Structure formats: C-alpha cells, structure tokens
PDB file of C-alpha atoms in Angstrom:
ATOM      1  CA  MET V   1      41.771 117.390  28.217  1.00  0.00           C
ATOM      2  CA  GLY V   2      44.079 120.128  29.678  1.00  0.00           C
ATOM      3  CA  VAL V   3      43.297 119.293  33.633  1.00  0.00           C
ATOM      4  CA  ALA V   4      44.249 115.588  32.321  1.00  0.00           C
ATOM      5  CA  PHE V   5      47.388 116.678  31.110  1.00  0.00           C
ATOM      6  CA  ALA V   6      48.406 118.315  34.247  1.00  0.00           C
ATOM      7  CA  LEU V   7      48.013 115.501  36.192  1.00  0.00           C
ATOM      8  CA  LEU V   8      50.196 113.446  33.862  1.00  0.00           C
ATOM      9  CA  ILE V   9      52.843 115.746  34.310  1.00  0.00           C
ATOM     10  CA  MET V  10      52.831 116.097  38.075  1.00  0.00           C
ATOM     11  CA  LEU V  11      53.075 112.351  38.511  1.00  0.00           C
ATOM     12  CA  THR V  12      55.618 112.053  35.975  1.00  0.00           C
ATOM     13  CA  LEU V  13      57.185 114.462  38.101  1.00  0.00           C
ATOM     14  CA  GLY V  14      56.083 113.416  41.085  1.00  0.00           C
ATOM     15  CA  ALA V  15      57.418 109.391  39.902  1.00  0.00           C
ATOM     16  CA  ALA V  16      60.955 111.327  38.743  1.00  0.00           C
ATOM     17  CA  GLY V  17      61.268 113.107  42.260  1.00  0.00           C
ATOM     18  CA  VAL V  18      60.877 109.923  44.022  1.00  0.00           C
ATOM     19  CA  TYR V  19      63.476 108.042  42.179  1.00  0.00           C
ATOM     20  CA  LEU V  20      66.318 110.516  42.281  1.00  0.00           C
ATOM     21  CA  LEU V  21      65.519 110.707  46.009  1.00  0.00           C
ATOM     22  CA  LEU V  22      65.788 107.273  46.458  1.00  0.00           C
ATOM     23  CA  ASN V  23      69.196 107.104  44.521  1.00  0.00           C
ATOM     24  CA  ILE V  24      70.721 109.367  46.541  1.00  0.00           C
ATOM     25  CA  LEU V  25      69.541 107.380  49.529  1.00  0.00           C
ATOM     26  CA  LYS V  26      71.129 104.187  47.801  1.00  0.00           C
ATOM     27  CA  ASN V  27      74.349 106.046  47.060  1.00  0.00           C
ATOM     28  CA  LEU V  28      74.619 108.423  50.962  1.00  0.00           C
ATOM     29  CA  LYS V  29      77.044 106.708  53.159  1.00  0.00           C
ATOM     30  CA  PRO V  30      77.318 103.547  51.846  1.00  0.00           C
ATOM     31  CA  GLY V  31      77.559 100.406  54.484  1.00  0.00           C
ATOM     32  CA  ARG V  32      79.453  96.906  54.359  1.00  0.00           C
ATOM     33  CA  ALA V  33      76.764  94.935  52.066  1.00  0.00           C
ATOM     34  CA  LYS V  34      76.492  98.222  49.987  1.00  0.00           C
ATOM     35  CA  ILE V  35      80.006  98.421  49.319  1.00  0.00           C
ATOM     36  CA  GLN V  36      80.613  95.128  48.770  1.00  0.00           C
ATOM     37  CA  SER V  37      77.481  94.488  46.038  1.00  0.00           C
ATOM     38  CA  ASP V  38      79.365  97.739  44.303  1.00  0.00           C
ATOM     39  CA  LEU V  39      82.510  95.436  44.338  1.00  0.00           C
ATOM     40  CA  ALA V  40      80.829  92.654  42.603  1.00  0.00           C
ATOM     41  CA  ILE V  41      79.298  95.160  40.284  1.00  0.00           C
ATOM     42  CA  MET V  42      82.334  96.276  39.114  1.00  0.00           C
ATOM     43  CA  LYS V  43      84.624  93.563  39.319  1.00  0.00           C
ATOM     44  CA  ALA V  44      82.283  92.262  36.856  1.00  0.00           C
ATOM     45  CA  GLU V  45      81.656  94.827  34.372  1.00  0.00           C
ATOM     46  CA  LEU V  46      85.438  94.701  34.405  1.00  0.00           C
ATOM     47  CA  GLN V  47      86.364  91.225  33.676  1.00  0.00           C
ATOM     48  CA  PRO V  48      85.860  91.781  30.169  1.00  0.00           C
ATOM     49  CA  LEU V  49      88.966  94.230  29.432  1.00  0.00           C
ATOM     50  CA  VAL V  50      90.833  92.292  32.157  1.00  0.00           C
ATOM     51  CA  SER V  51      90.698  89.252  30.166  1.00  0.00           C
ATOM     52  CA  ASP V  52      92.468  91.492  27.188  1.00  0.00           C
ATOM     53  CA  LEU V  53      95.372  92.135  29.741  1.00  0.00           C
ATOM     54  CA  VAL V  54      98.768  92.106  29.006  1.00  0.00           C
ATOM     55  CA  PRO V  55      99.899  89.073  30.561  1.00  0.00           C
ATOM     56  CA  TRP V  56     101.741  91.616  33.945  1.00  0.00           C
ATOM     57  CA  SER V  57     106.168  91.799  34.695  1.00  0.00           C
ATOM     58  CA  LYS V  58     109.220  94.036  35.472  1.00  0.00           C
ATOM     59  CA  GLU V  59     109.054  94.692  32.312  1.00  0.00           C
ATOM     60  CA  GLU V  60     105.346  95.705  32.224  1.00  0.00           C
ATOM     61  CA  MET V  61     105.881  97.839  35.167  1.00  0.00           C
ATOM     62  CA  GLU V  62     108.682  99.941  33.637  1.00  0.00           C
ATOM     63  CA  GLN V  63     106.614  99.862  30.473  1.00  0.00           C
ATOM     64  CA  LEU V  64     103.784 101.571  31.883  1.00  0.00           C
ATOM     65  CA  SER V  65     102.298 104.495  31.037  1.00  0.00           C
ATOM     66  CA  LEU V  66      99.328 107.374  31.159  1.00  0.00           C
ATOM     67  CA  ASN V  67      97.473 106.250  28.580  1.00  0.00           C
ATOM     68  CA  GLN V  68      93.975 105.447  28.592  1.00  0.00           C
ATOM     69  CA  ILE V  69      91.676 103.369  26.369  1.00  0.00           C
ATOM     70  CA  ASN V  70      88.217 102.190  26.843  1.00  0.00           C
ATOM     71  CA  ARG V  71      87.356 105.037  29.011  1.00  0.00           C
ATOM     72  CA  LYS V  72      83.524 105.744  30.196  1.00  0.00           C
ATOM     73  CA  ALA V  73      81.855 107.260  32.521  1.00  0.00           C
ATOM     74  CA  ASN V  74      78.207 108.314  33.555  1.00  0.00           C
ATOM     75  CA  ARG V  75      78.425 111.450  36.083  1.00  0.00           C
ATOM     76  CA  GLY V  76      74.583 111.004  37.533  1.00  0.00           C
ATOM     77  CA  VAL V  77      74.092 111.063  41.239  1.00  0.00           C
ATOM     78  CA  ALA V  78      76.842 108.663  41.504  1.00  0.00           C
ATOM     79  CA  THR V  79      79.852 109.444  39.969  1.00  0.00           C
ATOM     80  CA  THR V  80      81.351 105.964  37.614  1.00  0.00           C
ATOM     81  CA  ILE V  81      84.330 105.919  35.814  1.00  0.00           C
ATOM     82  CA  LYS V  82      86.464 103.150  34.448  1.00  0.00           C
ATOM     83  CA  GLY V  83      89.014 102.837  32.128  1.00  0.00           C
ATOM     84  CA  VAL V  84      92.264 100.416  31.082  1.00  0.00           C
ATOM     85  CA  PHE V  85      95.801 101.780  31.486  1.00  0.00           C
ATOM     86  CA  THR V  86      98.575 101.316  28.853  1.00  0.00           C
ATOM     87  CA  THR V  87     101.826 100.501  28.223  1.00  0.00           C
ATOM     88  CA  ILE V  88     103.800 102.757  25.982  1.00  0.00           C
ATOM     89  CA  TYR V  89     103.476 100.784  23.194  1.00  0.00           C
ATOM     90  CA  HIS V  90      99.760 100.821  23.636  1.00  0.00           C
ATOM     91  CA  GLU V  91      99.769  96.897  26.091  1.00  0.00           C
ATOM     92  CA  PRO V  92      96.352  96.771  27.859  1.00  0.00           C
ATOM     93  CA  VAL V  93      97.708  96.351  31.831  1.00  0.00           C
ATOM     94  CA  ILE V  94      95.784  97.703  34.484  1.00  0.00           C
ATOM     95  CA  ALA V  95      92.128  97.921  33.927  1.00  0.00           C
ATOM     96  CA  TRP V  96      90.175  99.893  37.011  1.00  0.00           C
ATOM     97  CA  ALA V  97      86.568 100.810  37.693  1.00  0.00           C
ATOM     98  CA  TYR V  98      86.254 104.665  40.111  1.00  0.00           C
ATOM     99  CA  LYS V  99      83.288 104.793  41.969  1.00  0.00           C
ATOM    100  CA  LYS V 100      82.552 108.604  44.035  1.00  0.00           C
ATOM    101  CA  TYR V 101      79.366 108.572  46.873  1.00  0.00           C
ATOM    102  CA  VAL V 102      76.391 111.262  47.634  1.00  0.00           C
ATOM    103  CA  SER V 103      79.195 112.888  49.596  1.00  0.00           C
ATOM    104  CA  PRO V 104      80.281 116.782  50.289  1.00  0.00           C
ATOM    105  CA  LYS V 105      83.687 114.962  50.985  1.00  0.00           C
ATOM    106  CA  GLU V 106      85.498 111.865  48.175  1.00  0.00           C
ATOM    107  CA  ASN V 107      83.872 109.254  49.594  1.00  0.00           C
ATOM    108  CA  ALA V 108      84.485 106.770  46.835  1.00  0.00           C
ATOM    109  CA  LEU V 109      85.672 103.532  45.889  1.00  0.00           C
ATOM    110  CA  VAL V 110      88.586 102.136  43.314  1.00  0.00           C
ATOM    111  CA  TYR V 111      88.974  98.464  41.892  1.00  0.00           C
ATOM    112  CA  ALA V 112      92.072  98.096  39.690  1.00  0.00           C
ATOM    113  CA  ARG V 113      93.157  94.890  38.547  1.00  0.00           C
ATOM    114  CA  THR V 114      96.298  93.577  36.522  1.00  0.00           C
ATOM    115  CA  THR V 115      97.049  89.935  35.677  1.00  0.00           C
ATOM    116  CA  ALA V 116      98.981  89.301  38.453  1.00  0.00           C
ATOM    117  CA  HIS V 117      97.239  92.380  41.331  1.00  0.00           C
ATOM    118  CA  GLU V 118      93.674  92.791  42.219  1.00  0.00           C
ATOM    119  CA  PHE V 119      93.917  96.523  44.312  1.00  0.00           C
ATOM    120  CA  ILE V 120      90.670  97.314  46.159  1.00  0.00           C
ATOM    121  CA  PHE V 121      90.967 101.102  47.380  1.00  0.00           C
ATOM    122  CA  ARG V 122      88.503 102.709  50.144  1.00  0.00           C
ATOM    123  CA  ILE V 123      88.155 106.125  50.240  1.00  0.00           C
ATOM    124  CA  LYS V 124      86.640 107.932  53.303  1.00  0.00           C
ATOM    125  CA  ASN V 125      87.061 110.828  55.963  1.00  0.00           C
ATOM    126  CA  GLY V 126      89.953 111.992  53.907  1.00  0.00           C
ATOM    127  CA  GLU V 127      91.879 108.398  54.022  1.00  0.00           C
ATOM    128  CA  VAL V 128      92.417 105.142  51.786  1.00  0.00           C
ATOM    129  CA  GLU V 129      91.713 101.648  52.588  1.00  0.00           C
ATOM    130  CA  ILE V 130      94.114  99.610  50.531  1.00  0.00           C
ATOM    131  CA  VAL V 131      93.352  95.812  50.202  1.00  0.00           C
ATOM    132  CA  ALA V 132      95.686  94.215  47.702  1.00  0.00           C
ATOM    133  CA  ASN V 133      95.487  90.177  46.721  1.00  0.00           C
ATOM    134  CA  ASN V 134      92.892  89.770  49.384  1.00  0.00           C
ATOM    135  CA  LYS V 135      94.842  91.467  51.637  1.00  0.00           C
ATOM    136  CA  LEU V 136      94.604  94.363  53.513  1.00  0.00           C
ATOM    137  CA  MET V 137      97.992  96.965  53.277  1.00  0.00           C
ATOM    138  CA  GLY V 138      96.726  99.910  55.069  1.00  0.00           C
ATOM    139  CA  THR V 139      95.180 102.861  55.668  1.00  0.00           C
ATOM    140  CA  LEU V 140      97.296 105.625  53.151  1.00  0.00           C
ATOM    141  CA  ASP V 141      96.653 109.555  55.168  1.00  0.00           C
ATOM    142  CA  ALA V 142      95.955 112.960  53.867  1.00  0.00           C
ATOM    143  CA  ASN V 143      99.196 113.689  53.844  1.00  0.00           C
ATOM    144  CA  GLY V 144     100.255 110.334  51.615  1.00  0.00           C
ATOM    145  CA  VAL V 145     101.809 108.343  54.637  1.00  0.00           C
ATOM    146  CA  LEU V 146     100.166 104.473  53.939  1.00  0.00           C
ATOM    147  CA  ARG V 147     100.436 102.814  57.708  1.00  0.00           C
ATOM    148  CA  PRO V 148     100.408  99.189  58.095  1.00  0.00           C
ATOM    149  CA  ALA V 149      97.152  97.770  58.883  1.00  0.00           C
ATOM    150  CA  LYS V 150      99.008  96.542  62.039  1.00  0.00           C
ATOM    151  CA  GLY V 151     101.095  99.111  64.176  1.00  0.00           C
ATOM    152  CA  VAL V 152     101.677 102.232  63.789  1.00  0.00           C
ATOM    153  CA  LYS V 153     104.857 102.584  61.875  1.00  0.00           C
ATOM    154  CA  LEU V 154     105.668 104.233  58.423  1.00  0.00           C
ATOM    155  CA  LEU V 155     105.523 101.964  55.208  1.00  0.00           C
ATOM    156  CA  ALA V 156     105.497 104.236  52.224  1.00  0.00           C
ATOM    157  CA  GLN V 157     105.088 107.680  51.240  1.00  0.00           C
ATOM    158  CA  ILE V 158     104.547 109.430  48.401  1.00  0.00           C
ATOM    159  CA  ASN V 159     104.996 113.682  48.254  1.00  0.00           C
ATOM    160  CA  ARG V 160     102.571 114.824  46.466  1.00  0.00           C
ATOM    161  CA  GLN V 161     102.985 117.948  47.180  1.00  0.00           C
ATOM    162  CA  THR V 162     105.943 118.717  45.632  1.00  0.00           C
ATOM    163  CA  GLU V 163     105.325 120.677  41.950  1.00  0.00           C
ATOM    164  CA  ALA V 164     107.754 118.889  40.171  1.00  0.00           C
ATOM    165  CA  LEU V 165     107.489 116.289  37.284  1.00  0.00           C
ATOM    166  CA  MET V 166     108.023 112.858  39.434  1.00  0.00           C
ATOM    167  CA  LEU V 167     106.674 112.737  42.869  1.00  0.00           C
ATOM    168  CA  PRO V 168     108.929 110.563  44.459  1.00  0.00           C
ATOM    169  CA  VAL V 169     107.785 107.084  46.855  1.00  0.00           C
ATOM    170  CA  GLN V 170     109.279 106.164  49.714  1.00  0.00           C
ATOM    171  CA  VAL V 171     108.692 102.067  50.958  1.00  0.00           C
ATOM    172  CA  ASN V 172     110.000 100.609  54.196  1.00  0.00           C
ATOM    173  CA  GLY V 173     112.743 104.008  53.909  1.00  0.00           C
ATOM    174  CA  LYS V 174     114.044 104.195  50.982  1.00  0.00           C
ATOM    175  CA  GLN V 175     112.805 105.552  47.910  1.00  0.00           C
ATOM    176  CA  VAL V 176     112.127 102.982  45.391  1.00  0.00           C
ATOM    177  CA  GLY V 177     110.898 104.758  42.874  1.00  0.00           C
ATOM    178  CA  SER V 178     108.838 108.400  41.093  1.00  0.00           C
ATOM    179  CA  LEU V 179     105.459 108.871  40.450  1.00  0.00           C
ATOM    180  CA  THR V 180     104.763 111.511  36.954  1.00  0.00           C
ATOM    181  CA  ASN V 181     102.907 114.405  37.356  1.00  0.00           C
ATOM    182  CA  PRO V 182     100.979 114.008  34.925  1.00  0.00           C
ATOM    183  CA  GLU V 183      99.931 117.211  35.364  1.00  0.00           C
ATOM    184  CA  LYS V 184     103.233 118.449  34.880  1.00  0.00           C
ATOM    185  CA  SER V 185     104.676 115.846  32.413  1.00  0.00           C
ATOM    186  CA  GLY V 186     104.574 117.415  28.430  1.00  0.00           C
ATOM    187  CA  GLN V 187     104.669 114.734  26.187  1.00  0.00           C
ATOM    188  CA  THR V 188     101.816 112.779  24.822  1.00  0.00           C
ATOM    189  CA  ASN V 189     102.635 108.872  26.178  1.00  0.00           C
ATOM    190  CA  PRO V 190     104.463 109.711  29.023  1.00  0.00           C
ATOM    191  CA  ARG V 191     105.814 106.349  30.996  1.00  0.00           C
ATOM    192  CA  ALA V 192     104.100 106.691  34.471  1.00  0.00           C
ATOM    193  CA  PHE V 193     106.910 105.386  36.569  1.00  0.00           C
ATOM    194  CA  GLN V 194     110.665 106.115  37.686  1.00  0.00           C
ATOM    195  CA  MET V 195     112.392 102.837  39.226  1.00  0.00           C
ATOM    196  CA  ILE V 196     115.811 104.322  41.156  1.00  0.00           C
ATOM    197  CA  ALA V 197     115.598 100.629  43.312  1.00  0.00           C
ATOM    198  CA  PRO V 198     115.672  97.324  42.353  1.00  0.00           C
ATOM    199  CA  MET V 199     112.231  95.858  44.710  1.00  0.00           C
ATOM    200  CA  GLY V 200     111.216  92.937  46.266  1.00  0.00           C
ATOM    201  CA  GLN V 201     107.808  91.890  45.778  1.00  0.00           C
ATOM    202  CA  GLU V 202     105.725  92.533  49.019  1.00  0.00           C
ATOM    203  CA  GLU V 203     107.898  96.346  48.138  1.00  0.00           C
ATOM    204  CA  GLU V 204     106.887  96.096  44.288  1.00  0.00           C
ATOM    205  CA  GLU V 205     102.809  95.735  45.620  1.00  0.00           C
ATOM    206  CA  VAL V 206     103.112  98.261  47.813  1.00  0.00           C
ATOM    207  CA  PHE V 207     105.181 100.843  45.027  1.00  0.00           C
ATOM    208  CA  LEU V 208     102.017  99.772  42.661  1.00  0.00           C
ATOM    209  CA  SER V 209      99.178 100.679  45.093  1.00  0.00           C
ATOM    210  CA  LEU V 210     100.207 103.468  45.219  1.00  0.00           C
ATOM    211  CA  GLY V 211     100.828 103.840  41.880  1.00  0.00           C
ATOM    212  CA  VAL V 212      97.290 102.844  40.476  1.00  0.00           C
ATOM    213  CA  LEU V 213      96.223 104.890  43.299  1.00  0.00           C
ATOM    214  CA  GLU V 214      97.424 108.037  41.591  1.00  0.00           C
ATOM    215  CA  MET V 215      96.736 107.580  37.865  1.00  0.00           C
ATOM    216  CA  VAL V 216      92.726 106.472  38.748  1.00  0.00           C
ATOM    217  CA  LYS V 217      92.726 109.749  41.255  1.00  0.00           C
ATOM    218  CA  ARG V 218      94.365 112.012  39.115  1.00  0.00           C
ATOM    219  CA  GLY V 219      92.718 110.586  35.695  1.00  0.00           C
ATOM    220  CA  ILE V 220      89.412 110.901  36.409  1.00  0.00           C
TER     221      ILE V 220
END
C-alpha cells in the first residue's frame, strides 16, 4: 500500500511538472500565431464588457477617470488581467485586457476597446507597437517617443520622466494635453486626462492610444 501510494504521488508530481513545463513553453517567446490566438481570446472574453460600454464621445474623453470596475487578475505562469475604466460619473467607457508572457523583460499584449476605438499594443524589447482601428499607428520607444509606422519623424511624445501630477503629451509637435499620474494623485476618482488644445480626429486617436496604454500599465 505504501509503495503504491508513493508511486501515485510521484506520477502526480511528474504530471504536474510536465503540465507546468508545457505551460511555460507555450508562453515563452510567443510567435505571431500565438499572439493572434491570444488576441482572439481577449476579444471574446471582453465582449460582454464591451456590450455594456457607454457610447464614446469627446465628453466621455474629458470625463474619463482612473477608476476601474470588473477587474480580474490571474497571476499564473502568464499573468492575465482585465478590467473597465469608467468616467468620473462611474459610466463604463473603456474595456481592456492585458497578458504578460514568460520573459525576463516585459513581453506582453494589451487589447482595449471603446465603442468607437480598438487598440492593440504589442509590448516587446522595450518598445510598444500600436495598432489603432486595424491600422498600424507606429512604435513607442522606452523614452515615450512615438514614431509613425513609415518614416522617422516624431508623431507624439509622452513625458514619463516628470514627478509632477500631470504627464505632458505632445502630438505633431504641440502639447495637446496631459495624463494624470496616478502615483501622484491624492484623489479617489481623478480625471485621467487634462485637455489643453483642440484636437482633430487623428490627433485624438494618437492621444487616446498613449493615454490608454499608460493607464493600463500603471493600473495592472
């Protein structure tokens, strides 16, 4: 009986070890097929939350807060987190999901939705490739500089180095607004953005992409 029990324990531990190893390998250096598969899963899991979002408008953008609801986290071999950002009036406006893969440096995928925007952020090698509404916007480097998919000119920049309450954002060479630094805000439900200059549709999309990414990364 004792020998049989010992063998059973060894087999169980062996199976658990194999499962853990396979799970690690599955989430180590994910290729394009794995990323697309995980993206499809994210979209499906977020759909019930997306269905409850309030229609997006400039008013919702101005009233967007750092408050989150429906937040769920699974910190296993690969960390997965999802949630919904609300307005200062607690209306759900942005649903998002984050997955971190097995890597010594951040290797992750972020998906975010409003009723009018879809953002995909691929974080790898210290950079973030940003896709907005099925269009490759550009690559954000570790210094907060966003360059377009084609060309080397500066598209936008977020100043993450400041210790101030607000993180300034420039789009096409002009400061259009700032993002609230959640680490410096003492409010319980602060606005996420401070608008400074009028923005066209493309400028708003760029500003929002940087804002959403910053909110997710600082909120995970």
